Coordinates of C-alpha atoms in Angstrom, one line a residue:
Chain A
X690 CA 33.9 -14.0 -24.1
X691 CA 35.2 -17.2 -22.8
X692 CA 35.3 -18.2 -19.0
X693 CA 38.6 -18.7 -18.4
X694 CA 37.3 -20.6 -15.0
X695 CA 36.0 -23.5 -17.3
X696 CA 37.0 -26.9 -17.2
X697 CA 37.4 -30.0 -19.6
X698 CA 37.2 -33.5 -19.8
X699 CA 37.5 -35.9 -22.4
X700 CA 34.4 -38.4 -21.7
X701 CA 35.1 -41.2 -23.9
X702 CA 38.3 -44.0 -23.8
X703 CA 41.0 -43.5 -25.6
X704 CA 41.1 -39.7 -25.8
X705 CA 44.5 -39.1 -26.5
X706 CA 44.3 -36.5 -23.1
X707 CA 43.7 -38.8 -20.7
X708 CA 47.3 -40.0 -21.4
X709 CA 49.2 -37.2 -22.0
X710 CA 48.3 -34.6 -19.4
X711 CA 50.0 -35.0 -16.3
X712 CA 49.0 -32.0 -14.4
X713 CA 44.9 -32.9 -13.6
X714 CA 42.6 -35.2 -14.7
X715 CA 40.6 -31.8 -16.0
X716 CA 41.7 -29.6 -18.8
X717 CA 41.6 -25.7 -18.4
X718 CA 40.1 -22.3 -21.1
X719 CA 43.4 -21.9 -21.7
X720 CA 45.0 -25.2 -22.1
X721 CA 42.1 -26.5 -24.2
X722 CA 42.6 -23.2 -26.4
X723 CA 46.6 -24.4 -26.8
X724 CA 45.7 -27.7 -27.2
X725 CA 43.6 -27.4 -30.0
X726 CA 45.2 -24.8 -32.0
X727 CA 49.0 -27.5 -32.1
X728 CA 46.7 -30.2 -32.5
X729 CA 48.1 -32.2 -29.4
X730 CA 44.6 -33.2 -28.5
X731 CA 44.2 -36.6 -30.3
X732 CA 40.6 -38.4 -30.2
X733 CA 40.4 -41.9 -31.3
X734 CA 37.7 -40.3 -34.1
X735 CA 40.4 -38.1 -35.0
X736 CA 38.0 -34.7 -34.8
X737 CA 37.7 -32.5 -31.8
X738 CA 34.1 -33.9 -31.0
X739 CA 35.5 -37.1 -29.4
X740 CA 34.0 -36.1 -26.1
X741 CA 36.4 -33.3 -24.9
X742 CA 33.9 -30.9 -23.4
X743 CA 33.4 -28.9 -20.5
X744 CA 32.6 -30.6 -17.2
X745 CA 29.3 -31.4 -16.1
X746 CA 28.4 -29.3 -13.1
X747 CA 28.6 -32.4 -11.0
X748 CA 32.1 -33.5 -11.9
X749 CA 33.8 -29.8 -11.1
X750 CA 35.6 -30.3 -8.4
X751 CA 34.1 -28.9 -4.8
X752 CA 35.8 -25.7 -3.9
X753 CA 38.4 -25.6 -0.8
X754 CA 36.7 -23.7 1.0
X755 CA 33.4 -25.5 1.4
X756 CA 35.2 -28.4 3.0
X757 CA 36.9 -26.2 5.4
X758 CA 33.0 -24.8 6.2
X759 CA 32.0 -28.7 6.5
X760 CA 34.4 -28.9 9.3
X761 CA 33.3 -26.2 11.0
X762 CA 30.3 -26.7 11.2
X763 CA 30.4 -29.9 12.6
X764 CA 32.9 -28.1 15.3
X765 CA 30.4 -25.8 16.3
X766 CA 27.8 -28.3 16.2
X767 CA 29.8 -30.3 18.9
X768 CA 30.5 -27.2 20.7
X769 CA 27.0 -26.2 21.0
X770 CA 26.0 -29.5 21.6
X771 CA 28.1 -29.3 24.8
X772 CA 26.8 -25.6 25.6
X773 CA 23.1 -27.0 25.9
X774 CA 24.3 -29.8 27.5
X775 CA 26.2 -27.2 29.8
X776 CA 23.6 -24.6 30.6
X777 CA 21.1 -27.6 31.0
X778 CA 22.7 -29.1 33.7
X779 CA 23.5 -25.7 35.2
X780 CA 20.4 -24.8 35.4
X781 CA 18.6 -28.0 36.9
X782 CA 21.5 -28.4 39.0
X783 CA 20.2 -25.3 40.7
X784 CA 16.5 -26.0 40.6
X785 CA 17.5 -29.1 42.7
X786 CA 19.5 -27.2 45.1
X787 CA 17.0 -26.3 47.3
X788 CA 15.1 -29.4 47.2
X789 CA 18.8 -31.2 48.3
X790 CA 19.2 -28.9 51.5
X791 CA 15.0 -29.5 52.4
X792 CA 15.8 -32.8 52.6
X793 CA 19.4 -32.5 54.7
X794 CA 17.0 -30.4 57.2
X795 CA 14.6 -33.1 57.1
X796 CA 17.2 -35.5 58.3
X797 CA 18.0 -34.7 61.8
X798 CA 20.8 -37.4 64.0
X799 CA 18.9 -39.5 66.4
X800 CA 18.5 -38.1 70.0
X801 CA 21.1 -40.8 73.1
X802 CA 18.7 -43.3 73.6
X803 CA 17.3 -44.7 77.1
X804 CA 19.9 -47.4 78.1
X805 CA 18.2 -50.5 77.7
X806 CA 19.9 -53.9 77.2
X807 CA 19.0 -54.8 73.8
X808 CA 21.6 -53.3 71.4
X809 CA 20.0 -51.3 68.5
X810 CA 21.8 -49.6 65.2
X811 CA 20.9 -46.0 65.3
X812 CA 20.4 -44.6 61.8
X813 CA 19.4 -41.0 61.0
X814 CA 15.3 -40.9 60.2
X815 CA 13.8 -38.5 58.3
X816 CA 11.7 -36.4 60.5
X817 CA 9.3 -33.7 60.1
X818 CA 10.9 -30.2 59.9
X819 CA 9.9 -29.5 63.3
X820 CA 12.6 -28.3 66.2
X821 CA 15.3 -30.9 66.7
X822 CA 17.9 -31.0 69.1
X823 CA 20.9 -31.3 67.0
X824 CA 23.9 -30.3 68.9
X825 CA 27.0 -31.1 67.8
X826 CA 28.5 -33.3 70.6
X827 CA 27.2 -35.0 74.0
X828 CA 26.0 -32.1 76.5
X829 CA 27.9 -34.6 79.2
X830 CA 31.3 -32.8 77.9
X831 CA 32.9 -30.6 80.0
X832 CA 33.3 -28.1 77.6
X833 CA 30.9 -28.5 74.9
X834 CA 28.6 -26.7 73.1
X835 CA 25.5 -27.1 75.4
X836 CA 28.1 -27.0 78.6
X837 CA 29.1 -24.2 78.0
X838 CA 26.0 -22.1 77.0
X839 CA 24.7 -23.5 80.4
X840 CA 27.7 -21.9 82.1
X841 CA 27.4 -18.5 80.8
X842 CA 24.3 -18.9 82.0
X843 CA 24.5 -19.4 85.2
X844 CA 24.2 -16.8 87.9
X845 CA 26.6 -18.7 90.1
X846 CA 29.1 -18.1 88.0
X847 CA 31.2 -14.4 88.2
X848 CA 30.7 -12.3 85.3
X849 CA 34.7 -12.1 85.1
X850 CA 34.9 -15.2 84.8
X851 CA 32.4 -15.6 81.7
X852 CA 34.7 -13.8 79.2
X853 CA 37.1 -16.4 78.8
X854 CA 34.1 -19.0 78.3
X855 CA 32.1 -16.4 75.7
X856 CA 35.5 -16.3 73.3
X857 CA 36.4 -20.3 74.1
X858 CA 32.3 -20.9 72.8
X859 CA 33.1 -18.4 69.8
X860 CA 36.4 -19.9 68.3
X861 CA 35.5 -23.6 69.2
X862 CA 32.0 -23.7 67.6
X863 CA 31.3 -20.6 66.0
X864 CA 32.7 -19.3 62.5
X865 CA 33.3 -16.2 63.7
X866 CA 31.7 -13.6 66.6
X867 CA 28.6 -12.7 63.6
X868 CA 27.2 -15.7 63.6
X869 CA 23.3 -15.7 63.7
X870 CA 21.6 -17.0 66.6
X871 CA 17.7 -17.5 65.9
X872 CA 15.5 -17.8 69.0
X873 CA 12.2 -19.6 68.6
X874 CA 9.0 -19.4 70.4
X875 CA 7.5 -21.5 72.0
X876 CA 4.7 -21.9 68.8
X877 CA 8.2 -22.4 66.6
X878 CA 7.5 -18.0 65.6
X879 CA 11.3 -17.3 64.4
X880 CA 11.0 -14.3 67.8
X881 CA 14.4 -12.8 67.6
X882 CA 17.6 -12.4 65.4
X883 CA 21.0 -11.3 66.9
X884 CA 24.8 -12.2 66.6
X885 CA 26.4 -14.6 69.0
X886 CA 28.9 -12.1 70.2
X887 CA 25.5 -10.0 71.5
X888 CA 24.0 -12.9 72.4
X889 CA 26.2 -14.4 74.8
X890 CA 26.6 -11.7 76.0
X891 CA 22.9 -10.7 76.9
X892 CA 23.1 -14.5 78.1
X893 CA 26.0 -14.2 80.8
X894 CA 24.3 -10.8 81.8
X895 CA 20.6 -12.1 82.2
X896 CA 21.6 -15.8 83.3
X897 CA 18.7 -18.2 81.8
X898 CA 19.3 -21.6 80.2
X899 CA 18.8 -22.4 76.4
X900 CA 17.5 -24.9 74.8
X901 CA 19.6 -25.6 71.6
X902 CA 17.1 -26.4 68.7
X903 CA 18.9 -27.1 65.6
X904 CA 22.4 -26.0 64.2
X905 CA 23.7 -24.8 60.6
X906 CA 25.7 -26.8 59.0
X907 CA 25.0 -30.1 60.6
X908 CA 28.1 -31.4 59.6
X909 CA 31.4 -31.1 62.2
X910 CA 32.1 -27.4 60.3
X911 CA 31.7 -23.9 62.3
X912 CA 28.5 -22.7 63.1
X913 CA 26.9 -19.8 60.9
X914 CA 23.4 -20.3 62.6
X915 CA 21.8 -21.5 65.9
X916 CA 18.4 -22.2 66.4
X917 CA 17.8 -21.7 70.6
X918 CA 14.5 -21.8 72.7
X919 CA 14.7 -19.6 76.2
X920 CA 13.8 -22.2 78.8
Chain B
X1208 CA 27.1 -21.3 6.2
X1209 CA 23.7 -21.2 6.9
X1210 CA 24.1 -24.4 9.0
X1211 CA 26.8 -22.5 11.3
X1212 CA 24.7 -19.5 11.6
X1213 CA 21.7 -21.2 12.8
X1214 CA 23.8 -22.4 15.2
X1215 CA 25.2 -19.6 16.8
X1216 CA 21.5 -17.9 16.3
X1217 CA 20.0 -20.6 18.5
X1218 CA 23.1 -20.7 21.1
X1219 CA 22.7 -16.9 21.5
X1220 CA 19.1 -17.4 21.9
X1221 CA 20.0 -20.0 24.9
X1222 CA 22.2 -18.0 26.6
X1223 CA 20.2 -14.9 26.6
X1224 CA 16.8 -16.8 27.5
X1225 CA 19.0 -18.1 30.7
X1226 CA 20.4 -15.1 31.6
X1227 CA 17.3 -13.6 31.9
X1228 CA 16.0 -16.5 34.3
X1229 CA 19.0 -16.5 36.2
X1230 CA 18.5 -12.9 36.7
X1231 CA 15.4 -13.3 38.0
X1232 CA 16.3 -16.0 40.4
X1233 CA 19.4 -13.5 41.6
X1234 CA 16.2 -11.2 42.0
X1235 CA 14.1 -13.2 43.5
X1236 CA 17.2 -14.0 46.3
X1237 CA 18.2 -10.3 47.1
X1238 CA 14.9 -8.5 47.2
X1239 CA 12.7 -11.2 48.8
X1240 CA 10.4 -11.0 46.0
X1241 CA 7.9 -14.1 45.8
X1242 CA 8.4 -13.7 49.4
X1243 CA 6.8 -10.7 50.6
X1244 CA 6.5 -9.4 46.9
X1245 CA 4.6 -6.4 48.3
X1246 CA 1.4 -8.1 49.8
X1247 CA 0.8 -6.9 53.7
X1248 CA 1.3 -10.3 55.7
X1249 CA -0.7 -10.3 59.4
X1250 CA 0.8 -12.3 62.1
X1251 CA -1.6 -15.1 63.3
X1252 CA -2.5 -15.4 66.9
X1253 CA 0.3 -18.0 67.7
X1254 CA 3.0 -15.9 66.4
X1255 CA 1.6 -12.7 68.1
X1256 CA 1.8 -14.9 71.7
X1257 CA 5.5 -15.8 70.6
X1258 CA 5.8 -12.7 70.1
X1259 CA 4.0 -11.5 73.1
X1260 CA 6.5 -13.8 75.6
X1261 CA 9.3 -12.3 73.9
X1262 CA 8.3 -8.7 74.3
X1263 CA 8.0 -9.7 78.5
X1264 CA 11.7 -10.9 78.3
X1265 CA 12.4 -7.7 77.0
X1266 CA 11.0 -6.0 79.2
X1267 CA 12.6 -7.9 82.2
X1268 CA 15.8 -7.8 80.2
X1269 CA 15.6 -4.0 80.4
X1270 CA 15.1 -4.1 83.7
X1271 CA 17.9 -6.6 84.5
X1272 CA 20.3 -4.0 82.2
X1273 CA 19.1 -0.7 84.3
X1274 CA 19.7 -2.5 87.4
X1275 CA 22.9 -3.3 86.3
X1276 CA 23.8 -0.4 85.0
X1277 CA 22.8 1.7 88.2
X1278 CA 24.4 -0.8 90.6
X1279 CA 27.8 1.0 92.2
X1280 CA 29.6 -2.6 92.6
X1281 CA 29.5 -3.5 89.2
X1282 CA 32.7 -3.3 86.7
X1283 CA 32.3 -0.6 84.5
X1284 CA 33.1 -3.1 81.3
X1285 CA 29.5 -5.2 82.5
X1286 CA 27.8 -1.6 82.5
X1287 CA 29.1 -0.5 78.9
X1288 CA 28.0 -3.6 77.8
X1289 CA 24.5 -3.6 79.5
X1290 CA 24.0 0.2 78.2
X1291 CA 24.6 -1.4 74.4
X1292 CA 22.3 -4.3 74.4
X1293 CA 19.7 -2.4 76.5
X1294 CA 19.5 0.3 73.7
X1295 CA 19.9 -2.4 71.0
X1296 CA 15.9 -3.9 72.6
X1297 CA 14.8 -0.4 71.8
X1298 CA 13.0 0.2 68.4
X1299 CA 16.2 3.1 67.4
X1300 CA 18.5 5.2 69.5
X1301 CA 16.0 7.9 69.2
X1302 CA 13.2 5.6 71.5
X1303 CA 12.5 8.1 74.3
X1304 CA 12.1 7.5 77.9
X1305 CA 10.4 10.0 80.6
X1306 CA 11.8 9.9 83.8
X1307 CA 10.4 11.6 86.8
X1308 CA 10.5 11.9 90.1
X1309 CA 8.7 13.4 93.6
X1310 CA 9.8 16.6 93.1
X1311 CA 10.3 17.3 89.7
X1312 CA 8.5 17.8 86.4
X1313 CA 8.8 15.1 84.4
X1314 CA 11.5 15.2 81.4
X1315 CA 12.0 13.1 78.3
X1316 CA 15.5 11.7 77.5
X1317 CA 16.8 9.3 74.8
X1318 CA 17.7 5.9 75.6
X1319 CA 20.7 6.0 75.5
X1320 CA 21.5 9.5 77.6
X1321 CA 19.1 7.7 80.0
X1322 CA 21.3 5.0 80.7
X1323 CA 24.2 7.0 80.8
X1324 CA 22.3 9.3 83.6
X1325 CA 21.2 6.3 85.6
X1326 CA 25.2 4.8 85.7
X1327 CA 26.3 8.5 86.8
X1328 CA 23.7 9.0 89.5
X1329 CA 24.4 10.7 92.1
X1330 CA 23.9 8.3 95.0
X1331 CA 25.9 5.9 97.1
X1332 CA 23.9 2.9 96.3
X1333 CA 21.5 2.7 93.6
X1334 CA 18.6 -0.3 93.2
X1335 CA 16.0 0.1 90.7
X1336 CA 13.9 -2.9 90.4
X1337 CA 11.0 -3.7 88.1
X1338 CA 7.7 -5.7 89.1
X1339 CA 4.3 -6.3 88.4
X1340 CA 4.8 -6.5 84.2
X1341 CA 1.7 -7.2 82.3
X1342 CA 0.4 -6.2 78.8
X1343 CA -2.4 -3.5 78.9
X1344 CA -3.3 -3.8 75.2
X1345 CA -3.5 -6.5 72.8
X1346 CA -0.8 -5.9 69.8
X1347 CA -2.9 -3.9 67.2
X1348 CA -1.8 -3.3 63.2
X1349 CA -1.2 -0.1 62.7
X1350 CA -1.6 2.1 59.5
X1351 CA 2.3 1.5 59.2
X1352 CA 1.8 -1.8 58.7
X1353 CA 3.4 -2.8 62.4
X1354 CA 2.1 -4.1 65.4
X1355 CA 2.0 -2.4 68.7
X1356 CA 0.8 -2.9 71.8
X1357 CA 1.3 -1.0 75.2
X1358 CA 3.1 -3.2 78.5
X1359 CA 2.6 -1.4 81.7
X1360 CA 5.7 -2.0 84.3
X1361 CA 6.2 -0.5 87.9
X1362 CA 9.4 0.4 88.5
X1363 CA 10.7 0.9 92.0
X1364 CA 13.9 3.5 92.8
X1365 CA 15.6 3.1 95.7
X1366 CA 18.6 5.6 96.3
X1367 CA 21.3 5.7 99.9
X1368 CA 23.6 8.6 99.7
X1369 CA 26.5 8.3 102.2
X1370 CA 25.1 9.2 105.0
X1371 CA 22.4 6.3 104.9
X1372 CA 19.2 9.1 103.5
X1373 CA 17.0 6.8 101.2
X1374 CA 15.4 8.1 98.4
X1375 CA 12.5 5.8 97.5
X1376 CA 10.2 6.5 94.6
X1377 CA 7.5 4.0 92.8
X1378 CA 6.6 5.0 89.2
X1379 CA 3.8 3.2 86.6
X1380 CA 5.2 3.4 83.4
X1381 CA 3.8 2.3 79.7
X1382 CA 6.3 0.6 77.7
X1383 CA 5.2 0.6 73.9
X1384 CA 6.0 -2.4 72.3
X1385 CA 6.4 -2.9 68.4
X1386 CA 7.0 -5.9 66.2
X1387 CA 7.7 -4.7 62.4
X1388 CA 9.2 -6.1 59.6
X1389 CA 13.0 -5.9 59.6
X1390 CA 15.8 -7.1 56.8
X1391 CA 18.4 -9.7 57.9
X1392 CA 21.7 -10.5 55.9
X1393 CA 22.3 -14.5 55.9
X1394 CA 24.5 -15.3 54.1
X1395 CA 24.7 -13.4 50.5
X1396 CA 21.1 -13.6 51.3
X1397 CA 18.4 -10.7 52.7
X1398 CA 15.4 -11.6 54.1
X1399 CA 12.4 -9.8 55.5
X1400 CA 11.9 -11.0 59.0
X1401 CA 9.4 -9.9 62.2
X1402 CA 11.0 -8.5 64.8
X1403 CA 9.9 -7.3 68.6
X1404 CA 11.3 -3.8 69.8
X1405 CA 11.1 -1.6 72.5
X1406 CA 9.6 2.0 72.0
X1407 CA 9.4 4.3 74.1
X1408 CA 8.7 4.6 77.5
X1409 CA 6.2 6.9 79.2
X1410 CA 5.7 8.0 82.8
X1411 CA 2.3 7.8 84.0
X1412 CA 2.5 7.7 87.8
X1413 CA 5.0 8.8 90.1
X1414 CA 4.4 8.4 93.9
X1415 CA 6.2 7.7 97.3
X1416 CA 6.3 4.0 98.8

């Protein structure tokens, strides 16, 4: 039973074939079978057995769809180079993370220095992670963040008069009323967790002073935490 | 084909092995495990002194609230207030206190109905002062796993009704004082942190002046 997937090709010059047939370079079962029987096929020897025979396995010609795979592949290949490349980066990206906000706490803004003649540039220095005072503006200010912890704080002041301070502290500093306030001891023991609503509160009821230790962010944004010492 | 499938095979294989880290981490970040992970952690002496200070400025902030609270000439808004942050230095609102007095047996209330009874008592002028605060015990672990220790407080009652008649009582009472582990929320993130309550309060002397 013949294949009628099999090619042919005339493999010596002058094969009458090479000439005639313009449809392929390649000869199929069938065409061969017509060929021979009207005698069209013309080899220079005159005889069938001028070379016309079926293609070696390396000269049939790559199917379609294996180039199509060929592409593919190297698609996905790129793609998944980029996916590893991708989830790499995530990942260290995250391992680093912590590392990159260590060393933000580490740097802490230079405390106003003495006054002293001699002009100095005042960069930020990398200090230990011990208590810094941090606060976000000059505790000269009228109003600012220090000033006005000081004056809920003070017994002088009516207690009807510390409402309007306690939301003016809240919307000017704080992101909202739950922000965390974090009191420290005096051996740096994290002593007591509350809101800032509650603990101004506590503050314009108990009148003390606070000693503000370090505030998160440092950057000009709203406060989420403060870090206070009772004096 | 076998080219494309060996991709995807080792792709999948990526993104499942990170998954299952990033889960962990996600773990790791909600439970506070790797942080307490289970293991009993003991306060060392310095944090049990910051913690001791800080249990005295309770106390005296308790007292400031129950003066407050029982003073006649202060707005009723500062008294709500004082009665909320005065229970919130207590360990729960079920902390108990025992009140007394010269005449009468001696009762047990909750914190909070405490409070209330001191705003509403029935006197002209109210001034209940605390002195004299000092620790009686050293802060001890507990079987629990918290730490208490026992502050004694003497607490002076002085009551006009209109027609100038003082009542004046002096009472010694034992504060119990507990630091145990409680969860904060920062952020997304929860954490296991020590924390100084009030419990509750005991009677152990009532006399006159």
């Amino acid at each position: 039973m013949s294949n009628p997937n099999k090619l042919f090709k005339c493999y010596k010059d002058g094969c009458s074939f090479r000439q005639d047939h313009d449809d392929g370079p390649f000869l199929t079962q069938s065409e061969y079978d017509v060929y021979v029987k009207d005698g069209s096929l013309v080899c220079p020897e005159d005889n069938l057995n001028c070379g016309l025979q079926e293609l070696k396995a390396e000269d049939y010609p790559k199917p379609p769809g294996f180039v199509i795979n060929k592409k593919l592949a190297a698609i996905v290949g790129i793609a998944v180079c980029v996916c590893i490349a991708t989830v790499f980066a995530i990942r260290n990206f995250r391992k680093e993370l912590p590392k990159i906000e260590k060393v933000e706490q580490k740097v802490a803004p230079v405390e106003t220095p003495q006054t002293s003649n001699e002009t100095e540039t005042i960069e930020p220095m990398v200090t230990e992670p011990e208590p810094t005072i941090t606060t976000p503006e000059s505790p000269s200010t009228n109003n600012s963040l220090s000033a006005l912890f000081q004056k809920i704080g003070d017994s002088k002041i009516q207690y009807s008069e510390k409402d309007a301070l306690k939301n003016q502290l809240i919307e000017n500093y704080f992101k909202n009323d739950a922000a965390q306030v974090i009191e420290i001891g005096k051996n740096n023991t994290e002593v007591d967790y509350t809101t800032i609503k509650d603990f101004l509160e506590e503050l314009s009821q108990q009148n003390y002073s606070i000693e503000i230790l370090e505030v998160i962010p440092k950057s000009q944004k709203k406060i989420k935490t403060i870090k206070i010492r009772q004096n | 084909m076998k080219f494309s499938k060996f991709f995807y095979l080792l792709v999948f294989a990526i993104i499942l092995s990170n998954d299952a880290l990033s889960q962990t981490d996600i773990e790791k970040e909600v439970f506070g495990l790797g942080q307490i992970s289970g293991e009993e952690i003991r306060l060392n002496d310095e944090q049990k002194r910051d913690f001791s200070d800080k249990a005295l400025r309770k106390t005296k902030a308790l007292s400031n609230y129950i003066s407050t609270i029982a003073d006649k000439s202060k707005e009723e808004t500062q008294k709500s207030r004082a009665i909320d942050l005065a229970v919130k230095l207590f360990m729960s609102e079920n902390s108990a206190v025992e009140i007394s007095s010269l005449n009468k047996q001696t009762k047990r209330l909750k914190i909070r109905a405490y409070l209330n009874k001191l705003k509403l008592l029935p006197y002209y002028k109210v001034k209940i002062s605390w002195f004299d605060i000092f620790f009686a015990s050293n802060f001890t672990k507990r079987p629990d796993g918290k730490y208490e220790a026992i502050a004694t407080i003497f607490q002076k009652f002085e009551g006009s009704n209109n027609d100038g008649i003082k009542y004046i009582d002096i009472t010694k009472k034992n504060i119990q004082i507990i630091i145990e582990q409680v969860e904060i929320k920062t952020g997304d993130k929860a954490e296991k942190v020590w924390e100084v309550f009030l419990g509750d309060i005991k009677v152990e002397e009532t006399r006159k002046e």
